[in-house]
PDB file of C-alpha atoms and ligand atoms in Angstrom:
ATOM      1  CA  MET A 230      28.046-106.215  45.012  1.00  0.00           C
ATOM      2  CA  LEU A 231      27.252-107.609  48.715  1.00  0.00           C
ATOM      3  CA  LYS A 232      23.415-108.015  48.487  1.00  0.00           C
ATOM      4  CA  GLY A 233      22.611-110.600  51.208  1.00  0.00           C
ATOM      5  CA  LYS A 234      25.791-110.471  52.815  1.00  0.00           C
ATOM      6  CA  THR A 235      26.441-109.478  56.437  1.00  0.00           C
ATOM      7  CA  ALA A 236      29.482-107.731  57.669  1.00  0.00           C
ATOM      8  CA  ILE A 237      31.440-106.511  60.823  1.00  0.00           C
ATOM      9  CA  VAL A 238      33.455-103.597  60.610  1.00  0.00           C
ATOM     10  CA  THR A 239      35.558-102.759  63.733  1.00  0.00           C
ATOM     11  CA  GLY A 240      36.415 -99.228  64.385  1.00  0.00           C
ATOM     12  CA  GLY A 241      33.378 -98.387  62.106  1.00  0.00           C
ATOM     13  CA  THR A 242      32.189 -95.350  63.977  1.00  0.00           C
ATOM     14  CA  ARG A 243      34.265 -92.710  61.954  1.00  0.00           C
ATOM     15  CA  GLY A 244      37.024 -92.267  59.624  1.00  0.00           C
ATOM     16  CA  ILE A 245      38.030 -95.004  57.096  1.00  0.00           C
ATOM     17  CA  GLY A 246      35.788 -97.425  59.066  1.00  0.00           C
ATOM     18  CA  PHE A 247      32.588 -95.496  58.779  1.00  0.00           C
ATOM     19  CA  SER A 248      33.146 -95.081  55.033  1.00  0.00           C
ATOM     20  CA  ILE A 249      33.699 -98.819  54.697  1.00  0.00           C
ATOM     21  CA  VAL A 250      30.303 -99.295  56.647  1.00  0.00           C
ATOM     22  CA  LYS A 251      28.600 -96.798  54.187  1.00  0.00           C
ATOM     23  CA  ARG A 252      30.182 -98.452  51.262  1.00  0.00           C
ATOM     24  CA  TYR A 253      28.918-101.982  52.310  1.00  0.00           C
ATOM     25  CA  LEU A 254      25.371-100.587  53.069  1.00  0.00           C
ATOM     26  CA  GLU A 255      25.155 -98.895  49.673  1.00  0.00           C
ATOM     27  CA  ASN A 256      26.052-102.232  48.233  1.00  0.00           C
ATOM     28  CA  GLY A 257      23.319-104.232  49.759  1.00  0.00           C
ATOM     29  CA  ALA A 258      25.083-105.619  52.957  1.00  0.00           C
ATOM     30  CA  ASN A 259      23.792-105.931  56.566  1.00  0.00           C
ATOM     31  CA  VAL A 260      26.355-104.132  58.534  1.00  0.00           C
ATOM     32  CA  ALA A 261      27.457-104.208  62.392  1.00  0.00           C
ATOM     33  CA  ILE A 262      29.629-101.412  63.527  1.00  0.00           C
ATOM     34  CA  ALA A 263      31.884-102.686  66.094  1.00  0.00           C
ATOM     35  CA  GLY A 264      32.923 -99.666  68.029  1.00  0.00           C
ATOM     36  CA  SER A 265      34.666 -98.839  71.315  1.00  0.00           C
ATOM     37  CA  ARG A 266      31.904 -97.369  73.309  1.00  0.00           C
ATOM     38  CA  GLN A 267      28.008 -97.583  73.156  1.00  0.00           C
ATOM     39  CA  GLU A 268      27.764 -93.792  72.536  1.00  0.00           C
ATOM     40  CA  SER A 269      30.024 -93.365  69.839  1.00  0.00           C
ATOM     41  CA  VAL A 270      28.412 -96.345  67.924  1.00  0.00           C
ATOM     42  CA  GLU A 271      24.961 -95.101  68.527  1.00  0.00           C
ATOM     43  CA  LYS A 272      25.990 -91.556  67.205  1.00  0.00           C
ATOM     44  CA  ALA A 273      27.435 -93.252  64.234  1.00  0.00           C
ATOM     45  CA  MET A 274      24.113 -95.181  63.471  1.00  0.00           C
ATOM     46  CA  GLU A 275      22.117 -91.652  63.808  1.00  0.00           C
ATOM     47  CA  ASN A 276      23.665 -90.929  60.512  1.00  0.00           C
ATOM     48  CA  LEU A 277      22.673 -93.795  58.734  1.00  0.00           C
ATOM     49  CA  GLY A 278      18.796 -93.659  59.403  1.00  0.00           C
ATOM     50  CA  GLU A 279      18.059 -94.524  55.862  1.00  0.00           C
ATOM     51  CA  TYR A 280      19.635 -98.009  56.177  1.00  0.00           C
ATOM     52  CA  GLN A 281      17.387 -98.885  59.316  1.00  0.00           C
ATOM     53  CA  GLY A 282      16.949-102.718  59.484  1.00  0.00           C
ATOM     54  CA  ARG A 283      20.326-103.646  57.883  1.00  0.00           C
ATOM     55  CA  VAL A 284      22.743-101.860  60.518  1.00  0.00           C
ATOM     56  CA  MET A 285      23.328-102.817  64.144  1.00  0.00           C
ATOM     57  CA  GLY A 286      25.695-101.835  66.742  1.00  0.00           C
ATOM     58  CA  ILE A 287      27.924-103.847  68.858  1.00  0.00           C
ATOM     59  CA  TRP A 288      30.601-102.795  71.258  1.00  0.00           C
ATOM     60  CA  PRO A 289      32.858-105.771  72.743  1.00  0.00           C
ATOM     61  CA  ASN A 290      36.201-105.157  74.164  1.00  0.00           C
ATOM     62  CA  LEU A 291      38.460-106.258  71.570  1.00  0.00           C
ATOM     63  CA  GLY A 292      40.909-107.737  73.611  1.00  0.00           C
ATOM     64  CA  SER A 293      38.476-110.111  75.229  1.00  0.00           C
ATOM     65  CA  PRO A 294      38.022-113.349  73.160  1.00  0.00           C
ATOM     66  CA  GLU A 295      34.913-114.036  75.238  1.00  0.00           C
ATOM     67  CA  GLU A 296      33.060-110.579  74.600  1.00  0.00           C
ATOM     68  CA  VAL A 297      34.157-110.651  70.691  1.00  0.00           C
ATOM     69  CA  ALA A 298      32.707-114.205  70.142  1.00  0.00           C
ATOM     70  CA  GLU A 299      29.516-113.318  71.908  1.00  0.00           C
ATOM     71  CA  ALA A 300      29.038-110.176  70.001  1.00  0.00           C
ATOM     72  CA  PHE A 301      29.750-111.800  66.698  1.00  0.00           C
ATOM     73  CA  ALA A 302      27.536-114.503  67.451  1.00  0.00           C
ATOM     74  CA  SER A 303      24.771-111.958  68.124  1.00  0.00           C
ATOM     75  CA  VAL A 304      25.411-110.448  64.685  1.00  0.00           C
ATOM     76  CA  LYS A 305      24.845-113.808  62.934  1.00  0.00           C
ATOM     77  CA  GLU A 306      21.648-114.345  65.096  1.00  0.00           C
ATOM     78  CA  LYS A 307      20.308-111.064  63.920  1.00  0.00           C
ATOM     79  CA  PHE A 308      21.142-111.262  60.210  1.00  0.00           C
ATOM     80  CA  GLY A 309      21.486-115.080  59.806  1.00  0.00           C
ATOM     81  CA  SER A 310      25.085-115.063  58.556  1.00  0.00           C
ATOM     82  CA  LEU A 311      28.471-113.378  58.890  1.00  0.00           C
ATOM     83  CA  ASP A 312      30.262-112.914  55.502  1.00  0.00           C
ATOM     84  CA  ILE A 313      33.092-110.423  55.848  1.00  0.00           C
ATOM     85  CA  LEU A 314      34.954-109.075  58.631  1.00  0.00           C
ATOM     86  CA  ALA A 315      36.776-105.750  58.219  1.00  0.00           C
ATOM     87  CA  ASN A 316      39.626-105.466  60.865  1.00  0.00           C
ATOM     88  CA  ASN A 317      39.785-101.577  60.670  1.00  0.00           C
ATOM     89  CA  ALA A 318      40.137-100.514  64.332  1.00  0.00           C
ATOM     90  CA  GLY A 319      43.596 -99.068  65.109  1.00  0.00           C
ATOM     91  CA  ILE A 320      45.505 -96.418  67.017  1.00  0.00           C
ATOM     92  CA  SER A 321      48.704 -94.775  65.731  1.00  0.00           C
ATOM     93  CA  SER A 322      51.704 -93.235  67.956  1.00  0.00           C
ATOM     94  CA  ARG A 323      54.599 -91.144  66.909  1.00  0.00           C
ATOM     95  CA  THR A 324      56.595 -91.700  70.353  1.00  0.00           C
ATOM     96  CA  SER A 325      60.299 -91.747  70.431  1.00  0.00           C
ATOM     97  CA  LEU A 326      61.858 -94.951  71.166  1.00  0.00           C
ATOM     98  CA  TYR A 327      63.647 -92.761  74.041  1.00  0.00           C
ATOM     99  CA  ASP A 328      60.397 -92.008  75.435  1.00  0.00           C
ATOM    100  CA  TYR A 329      58.306 -95.216  74.727  1.00  0.00           C
ATOM    101  CA  THR A 330      56.897 -96.713  77.843  1.00  0.00           C
ATOM    102  CA  LEU A 331      55.973-100.573  77.830  1.00  0.00           C
ATOM    103  CA  GLU A 332      52.573 -99.784  78.453  1.00  0.00           C
ATOM    104  CA  GLU A 333      52.230 -97.770  75.343  1.00  0.00           C
ATOM    105  CA  PHE A 334      54.019-100.239  73.194  1.00  0.00           C
ATOM    106  CA  GLN A 335      51.625-102.942  74.478  1.00  0.00           C
ATOM    107  CA  LYS A 336      48.476-101.059  73.860  1.00  0.00           C
ATOM    108  CA  ILE A 337      49.269-100.308  70.370  1.00  0.00           C
ATOM    109  CA  VAL A 338      50.000-104.191  69.944  1.00  0.00           C
ATOM    110  CA  ASP A 339      46.866-105.110  71.836  1.00  0.00           C
ATOM    111  CA  ILE A 340      44.494-102.793  69.319  1.00  0.00           C
ATOM    112  CA  ASN A 341      46.393-103.093  66.067  1.00  0.00           C
ATOM    113  CA  LEU A 342      47.370-106.810  66.195  1.00  0.00           C
ATOM    114  CA  THR A 343      46.052-108.903  69.241  1.00  0.00           C
ATOM    115  CA  ALA A 344      42.664-107.735  68.392  1.00  0.00           C
ATOM    116  CA  VAL A 345      42.881-108.592  64.893  1.00  0.00           C
ATOM    117  CA  PHE A 346      43.825-112.235  65.834  1.00  0.00           C
ATOM    118  CA  ILE A 347      41.016-112.321  68.419  1.00  0.00           C
ATOM    119  CA  CYS A 348      38.446-110.942  65.794  1.00  0.00           C
ATOM    120  CA  SER A 349      39.639-113.238  62.982  1.00  0.00           C
ATOM    121  CA  GLN A 350      39.691-116.306  65.194  1.00  0.00           C
ATOM    122  CA  ALA A 351      36.072-115.512  66.430  1.00  0.00           C
ATOM    123  CA  ALA A 352      34.897-114.908  62.804  1.00  0.00           C
ATOM    124  CA  ALA A 353      36.453-117.711  60.994  1.00  0.00           C
ATOM    125  CA  ARG A 354      34.778-120.196  63.548  1.00  0.00           C
ATOM    126  CA  ILE A 355      31.334-118.686  62.412  1.00  0.00           C
ATOM    127  CA  MET A 356      32.638-118.565  58.636  1.00  0.00           C
ATOM    128  CA  LYS A 357      34.068-122.120  58.561  1.00  0.00           C
ATOM    129  CA  ASP A 358      30.624-123.650  59.925  1.00  0.00           C
ATOM    130  CA  GLN A 359      28.696-121.751  57.365  1.00  0.00           C
ATOM    131  CA  GLY A 360      30.936-122.675  54.325  1.00  0.00           C
ATOM    132  CA  GLY A 361      33.165-119.548  53.902  1.00  0.00           C
ATOM    133  CA  GLY A 362      33.587-116.033  54.171  1.00  0.00           C
ATOM    134  CA  VAL A 363      36.028-112.979  53.865  1.00  0.00           C
ATOM    135  CA  ILE A 364      38.427-111.174  56.416  1.00  0.00           C
ATOM    136  CA  ILE A 365      40.075-107.993  55.365  1.00  0.00           C
ATOM    137  CA  ASN A 366      42.672-106.510  57.652  1.00  0.00           C
ATOM    138  CA  THR A 367      43.990-102.811  57.981  1.00  0.00           C
ATOM    139  CA  SER A 368      47.719-102.539  57.247  1.00  0.00           C
ATOM    140  CA  SER A 369      49.579 -99.289  56.359  1.00  0.00           C
ATOM    141  CA  MET A 370      52.178 -97.808  53.991  1.00  0.00           C
ATOM    142  CA  VAL A 371      54.344 -97.915  56.878  1.00  0.00           C
ATOM    143  CA  GLY A 372      54.003-101.732  57.180  1.00  0.00           C
ATOM    144  CA  GLU A 373      56.250-101.656  54.307  1.00  0.00           C
ATOM    145  CA  TYR A 374      58.524 -98.770  54.752  1.00  0.00           C
ATOM    146  CA  GLY A 375      58.398 -98.359  58.648  1.00  0.00           C
ATOM    147  CA  GLN A 376      58.551 -94.590  59.981  1.00  0.00           C
ATOM    148  CA  PRO A 377      60.918 -92.419  61.902  1.00  0.00           C
ATOM    149  CA  SER A 378      59.157 -92.442  65.177  1.00  0.00           C
ATOM    150  CA  GLY A 379      56.311 -94.471  66.824  1.00  0.00           C
ATOM    151  CA  CYS A 380      57.856 -97.668  66.131  1.00  0.00           C
ATOM    152  CA  GLY A 381      55.187 -99.663  67.719  1.00  0.00           C
ATOM    153  CA  TYR A 382      52.982 -98.664  65.028  1.00  0.00           C
ATOM    154  CA  PRO A 383      54.494 -99.788  61.743  1.00  0.00           C
ATOM    155  CA  ALA A 384      55.592-102.932  63.959  1.00  0.00           C
ATOM    156  CA  THR A 385      51.822-103.831  64.323  1.00  0.00           C
ATOM    157  CA  LYS A 386      51.343-103.325  60.624  1.00  0.00           C
ATOM    158  CA  PHE A 387      54.237-105.600  59.413  1.00  0.00           C
ATOM    159  CA  ALA A 388      52.880-107.943  61.884  1.00  0.00           C
ATOM    160  CA  VAL A 389      49.145-107.590  60.403  1.00  0.00           C
ATOM    161  CA  ASN A 390      50.803-108.545  56.857  1.00  0.00           C
ATOM    162  CA  GLY A 391      52.290-111.659  58.327  1.00  0.00           C
ATOM    163  CA  LEU A 392      48.819-112.631  60.103  1.00  0.00           C
ATOM    164  CA  THR A 393      47.220-111.787  56.662  1.00  0.00           C
ATOM    165  CA  LYS A 394      49.422-114.129  54.645  1.00  0.00           C
ATOM    166  CA  SER A 395      49.442-117.064  57.077  1.00  0.00           C
ATOM    167  CA  LEU A 396      45.708-116.985  57.679  1.00  0.00           C
ATOM    168  CA  ALA A 397      45.089-117.029  53.861  1.00  0.00           C
ATOM    169  CA  ARG A 398      47.286-119.972  53.435  1.00  0.00           C
ATOM    170  CA  GLU A 399      45.597-121.778  56.534  1.00  0.00           C
ATOM    171  CA  LEU A 400      42.209-120.962  56.077  1.00  0.00           C
ATOM    172  CA  ALA A 401      41.893-121.149  52.352  1.00  0.00           C
ATOM    173  CA  LYS A 402      40.586-125.007  52.807  1.00  0.00           C
ATOM    174  CA  ASP A 403      37.449-123.582  54.462  1.00  0.00           C
ATOM    175  CA  HIS A 404      36.925-120.906  51.781  1.00  0.00           C
ATOM    176  CA  ILE A 405      37.632-118.189  53.810  1.00  0.00           C
ATOM    177  CA  ARG A 406      39.779-115.277  51.935  1.00  0.00           C
ATOM    178  CA  VAL A 407      42.145-113.143  53.938  1.00  0.00           C
ATOM    179  CA  ASN A 408      43.545-110.050  52.682  1.00  0.00           C
ATOM    180  CA  ALA A 409      44.611-106.611  53.888  1.00  0.00           C
ATOM    181  CA  VAL A 410      44.419-103.197  52.659  1.00  0.00           C
ATOM    182  CA  ALA A 411      47.521-100.805  53.142  1.00  0.00           C
ATOM    183  CA  PRO A 412      46.297 -97.076  53.092  1.00  0.00           C
ATOM    184  CA  GLY A 413      48.583 -94.259  52.553  1.00  0.00           C
ATOM    185  CA  VAL A 414      47.980 -90.825  54.298  1.00  0.00           C
ATOM    186  CA  THR A 415      44.373 -90.662  54.301  1.00  0.00           C
ATOM    187  CA  ARG A 416      42.086 -87.625  54.949  1.00  0.00           C
ATOM    188  CA  THR A 417      40.444 -88.671  58.352  1.00  0.00           C
ATOM    189  CA  ASP A 418      39.679 -86.207  61.397  1.00  0.00           C
ATOM    190  CA  MET A 419      43.339 -86.493  62.542  1.00  0.00           C
ATOM    191  CA  VAL A 420      44.677 -85.684  59.188  1.00  0.00           C
ATOM    192  CA  ALA A 421      42.229 -82.788  58.506  1.00  0.00           C
ATOM    193  CA  ALA A 422      43.336 -81.347  62.130  1.00  0.00           C
ATOM    194  CA  LEU A 423      46.903 -80.692  60.378  1.00  0.00           C
ATOM    195  CA  PRO A 424      48.025 -77.253  59.499  1.00  0.00           C
ATOM    196  CA  LYS A 425      47.355 -76.454  55.843  1.00  0.00           C
ATOM    197  CA  GLU A 426      51.154 -76.381  54.976  1.00  0.00           C
ATOM    198  CA  MET A 427      51.874 -79.604  56.330  1.00  0.00           C
ATOM    199  CA  VAL A 428      48.979 -81.265  54.356  1.00  0.00           C
ATOM    200  CA  GLU A 429      50.238 -79.459  50.909  1.00  0.00           C
ATOM    201  CA  ARG A 430      53.908 -80.867  51.859  1.00  0.00           C
ATOM    202  CA  ILE A 431      52.567 -84.329  52.319  1.00  0.00           C
ATOM    203  CA  SER A 432      50.423 -84.147  49.285  1.00  0.00           C
ATOM    204  CA  ALA A 433      53.231 -82.765  47.158  1.00  0.00           C
ATOM    205  CA  GLY A 434      55.098 -86.042  47.975  1.00  0.00           C
ATOM    206  CA  ILE A 435      52.592 -88.390  46.455  1.00  0.00           C
ATOM    207  CA  PRO A 436      52.916 -88.985  42.967  1.00  0.00           C
ATOM    208  CA  LEU A 437      49.044 -88.592  42.583  1.00  0.00           C
ATOM    209  CA  GLY A 438      49.320 -85.263  44.014  1.00  0.00           C
ATOM    210  CA  ARG A 439      46.832 -85.597  46.789  1.00  0.00           C
ATOM    211  CA  MET A 440      46.094 -87.623  50.071  1.00  0.00           C
ATOM    212  CA  GLY A 441      43.677 -90.504  49.883  1.00  0.00           C
ATOM    213  CA  GLU A 442      40.180 -89.862  50.945  1.00  0.00           C
ATOM    214  CA  PRO A 443      38.165 -92.428  53.250  1.00  0.00           C
ATOM    215  CA  LEU A 444      36.514 -93.390  50.243  1.00  0.00           C
ATOM    216  CA  ASP A 445      39.362 -94.296  48.078  1.00  0.00           C
ATOM    217  CA  ILE A 446      40.289 -96.895  50.938  1.00  0.00           C
ATOM    218  CA  ALA A 447      36.664 -98.019  51.386  1.00  0.00           C
ATOM    219  CA  ASN A 448      36.220 -99.018  47.702  1.00  0.00           C
ATOM    220  CA  ALA A 449      39.473-101.199  48.367  1.00  0.00           C
ATOM    221  CA  TYR A 450      37.588-102.911  51.026  1.00  0.00           C
ATOM    222  CA  LEU A 451      34.667-103.333  48.859  1.00  0.00           C
ATOM    223  CA  TYR A 452      36.484-105.003  46.007  1.00  0.00           C
ATOM    224  CA  LEU A 453      38.212-107.460  48.405  1.00  0.00           C
ATOM    225  CA  ALA A 454      34.915-108.458  50.058  1.00  0.00           C
ATOM    226  CA  SER A 455      33.020-108.939  46.760  1.00  0.00           C
ATOM    227  CA  ASP A 456      33.027-111.764  44.414  1.00  0.00           C
ATOM    228  CA  LEU A 457      35.299-109.902  41.815  1.00  0.00           C
ATOM    229  CA  ALA A 458      38.046-110.828  44.144  1.00  0.00           C
ATOM    230  CA  SER A 459      36.918-114.221  44.688  1.00  0.00           C
ATOM    231  CA  TYR A 460      40.634-115.470  43.545  1.00  0.00           C
ATOM    232  CA  VAL A 461      42.381-112.991  45.492  1.00  0.00           C
ATOM    233  CA  THR A 462      43.770-113.994  48.940  1.00  0.00           C
ATOM    234  CA  GLY A 463      47.041-113.397  51.087  1.00  0.00           C
ATOM    235  CA  ILE A 464      47.833-109.976  49.427  1.00  0.00           C
ATOM    236  CA  THR A 465      48.228-106.729  50.904  1.00  0.00           C
ATOM    237  CA  LEU A 466      46.743-104.171  48.499  1.00  0.00           C
ATOM    238  CA  ARG A 467      48.460-100.931  48.541  1.00  0.00           C
ATOM    239  CA  VAL A 468      46.142 -97.932  48.293  1.00  0.00           C
ATOM    240  CA  ASP A 469      48.357 -94.878  48.771  1.00  0.00           C
ATOM    241  CA  GLY A 470      48.841 -93.070  45.215  1.00  0.00           C
ATOM    242  CA  ALA A 471      52.341 -94.452  44.866  1.00  0.00           C
ATOM    243  CA  ALA A 472      53.650 -92.840  47.993  1.00  0.00           C
ATOM    244  CA  MET A 473      57.085 -94.034  48.668  1.00  0.00           C
ATOM    245  CA  THR A 474      57.397 -93.080  52.656  1.00  0.00           C
TER     246      THR A 474
HETATM  247  P1  NAD B 771      40.470 -93.084  63.368  1.00  0.00           P
HETATM  248  O1  NAD B 771      41.230 -92.594  64.495  1.00  0.00           O
HETATM  249  O2  NAD B 771      39.730 -91.928  62.529  1.00  0.00           O
HETATM  250  O3  NAD B 771      39.395 -94.293  63.559  1.00  0.00           O
HETATM  251  C1  NAD B 771      40.202 -95.495  64.213  1.00  0.00           C
HETATM  252  C2  NAD B 771      38.747 -96.073  64.435  1.00  0.00           C
HETATM  253  O4  NAD B 771      38.890 -97.229  65.428  1.00  0.00           O
HETATM  254  C3  NAD B 771      37.806 -95.259  65.525  1.00  0.00           C
HETATM  255  O5  NAD B 771      36.533 -95.627  65.164  1.00  0.00           O
HETATM  256  C4  NAD B 771      37.985 -95.904  66.946  1.00  0.00           C
HETATM  257  O6  NAD B 771      37.166 -95.793  67.766  1.00  0.00           O
HETATM  258  C5  NAD B 771      38.335 -97.224  66.593  1.00  0.00           C
HETATM  259  N1  NAD B 771      39.186 -97.651  67.787  1.00  0.00           N
HETATM  260  C6  NAD B 771      40.423 -97.438  68.251  1.00  0.00           C
HETATM  261  N2  NAD B 771      40.466 -98.321  69.407  1.00  0.00           N
HETATM  262  C7  NAD B 771      39.473 -99.038  69.222  1.00  0.00           C
HETATM  263  C8  NAD B 771      39.099-100.095  70.413  1.00  0.00           C
HETATM  264  N3  NAD B 771      40.124-100.276  71.522  1.00  0.00           N
HETATM  265  N4  NAD B 771      38.141-100.803  70.248  1.00  0.00           N
HETATM  266  C9  NAD B 771      37.214-100.492  69.265  1.00  0.00           C
HETATM  267  N5  NAD B 771      37.386 -99.373  68.392  1.00  0.00           N
HETATM  268  C10 NAD B 771      38.703 -98.730  68.330  1.00  0.00           C
HETATM  269  O7  NAD B 771      41.442 -93.685  61.945  1.00  0.00           O
HETATM  270  P2  NAD B 771      41.475 -93.933  60.717  1.00  0.00           P
HETATM  271  O8  NAD B 771      42.431 -92.780  60.086  1.00  0.00           O
HETATM  272  O9  NAD B 771      40.079 -93.873  60.004  1.00  0.00           O
HETATM  273  O10 NAD B 771      42.049 -95.443  60.868  1.00  0.00           O
HETATM  274  C11 NAD B 771      41.398 -96.618  60.608  1.00  0.00           C
HETATM  275  C12 NAD B 771      42.513 -97.595  60.155  1.00  0.00           C
HETATM  276  O11 NAD B 771      43.163 -97.351  58.871  1.00  0.00           O
HETATM  277  C13 NAD B 771      43.489 -97.926  61.355  1.00  0.00           C
HETATM  278  O12 NAD B 771      43.755 -99.180  61.478  1.00  0.00           O
HETATM  279  C14 NAD B 771      44.674 -97.023  60.790  1.00  0.00           C
HETATM  280  O13 NAD B 771      45.988 -97.711  61.426  1.00  0.00           O
HETATM  281  C15 NAD B 771      44.639 -97.517  59.387  1.00  0.00           C
HETATM  282  N6  NAD B 771      45.439 -96.375  58.492  1.00  0.00           N
HETATM  283  C16 NAD B 771      45.026 -95.040  58.433  1.00  0.00           C
HETATM  284  C17 NAD B 771      45.746 -94.171  57.641  1.00  0.00           C
HETATM  285  C18 NAD B 771      45.469 -92.683  57.512  1.00  0.00           C
HETATM  286  O14 NAD B 771      46.300 -91.944  57.026  1.00  0.00           O
HETATM  287  N7  NAD B 771      44.225 -92.461  58.349  1.00  0.00           N
HETATM  288  C19 NAD B 771      46.780 -94.532  57.024  1.00  0.00           C
HETATM  289  C20 NAD B 771      47.448 -96.011  57.154  1.00  0.00           C
HETATM  290  C21 NAD B 771      46.398 -96.770  57.867  1.00  0.00           C
END
């Protein structure tokens, strides 16, 4: 589905991001894993030996427009194009408003929102010049419902939805589609560490009766990146088993 295309996946070293990386590679794309540290990127790449030659690692500071632009240019240089950007990197928080520090709030905004702006700008500049591309952002079900603690996290995901709709309208003339995926609770390392009873309680509240797997989410990224979604732009695609909170 993505033969000959080149993708960058931020936060591609583990969890949902690593699943997107694998799904894109399985479907013929060249993929650059953008991680926060060289060691974690190299460790992730060790598990992708069979795709040698189609995968590379970059580790720009996602808060630096210069570092991101340079790293994205190196991806185009190596593979010849940049067709897909998956803005997946993110951090979460459960801190109560009463305890939230300004530093903690700013940190979550920096990674979950400002980095999406910086990476989208760098990618769009390349995509515009080459005649088009696809940007996929990562929202969350809490970007629709909010959550009862850690207000910074849902605030950034609501903002990602707004950025997605606005960039879709702005960049359509340049043949760049912009969409978001809103995962529900997904079985990544963080969730796997929760007590079994809690996992069962969360699963029972999901109409489809189970948590999402990283592959469930990665499949939505595959669809939106592919030509099957050629007339789809500006949406936030929920992949949450119809969960309501
Ligand atoms: P995870 O913690 O397993 O992975 C997050 C990834 O982001 C890691 O690779 C991490 O290195 C990377 N990252 C964090 N800060 C970074 C930085 N400053 N620079 C570069 N990379 C950075 O989390 P996950 O569950 O796989 O989440 C991935 C995305 O999906 C996030 O945006 C998250 O908000 C979203 N999401 C997850 C769930 C869930 O239940 N797991 C639900 C809804 C949305």
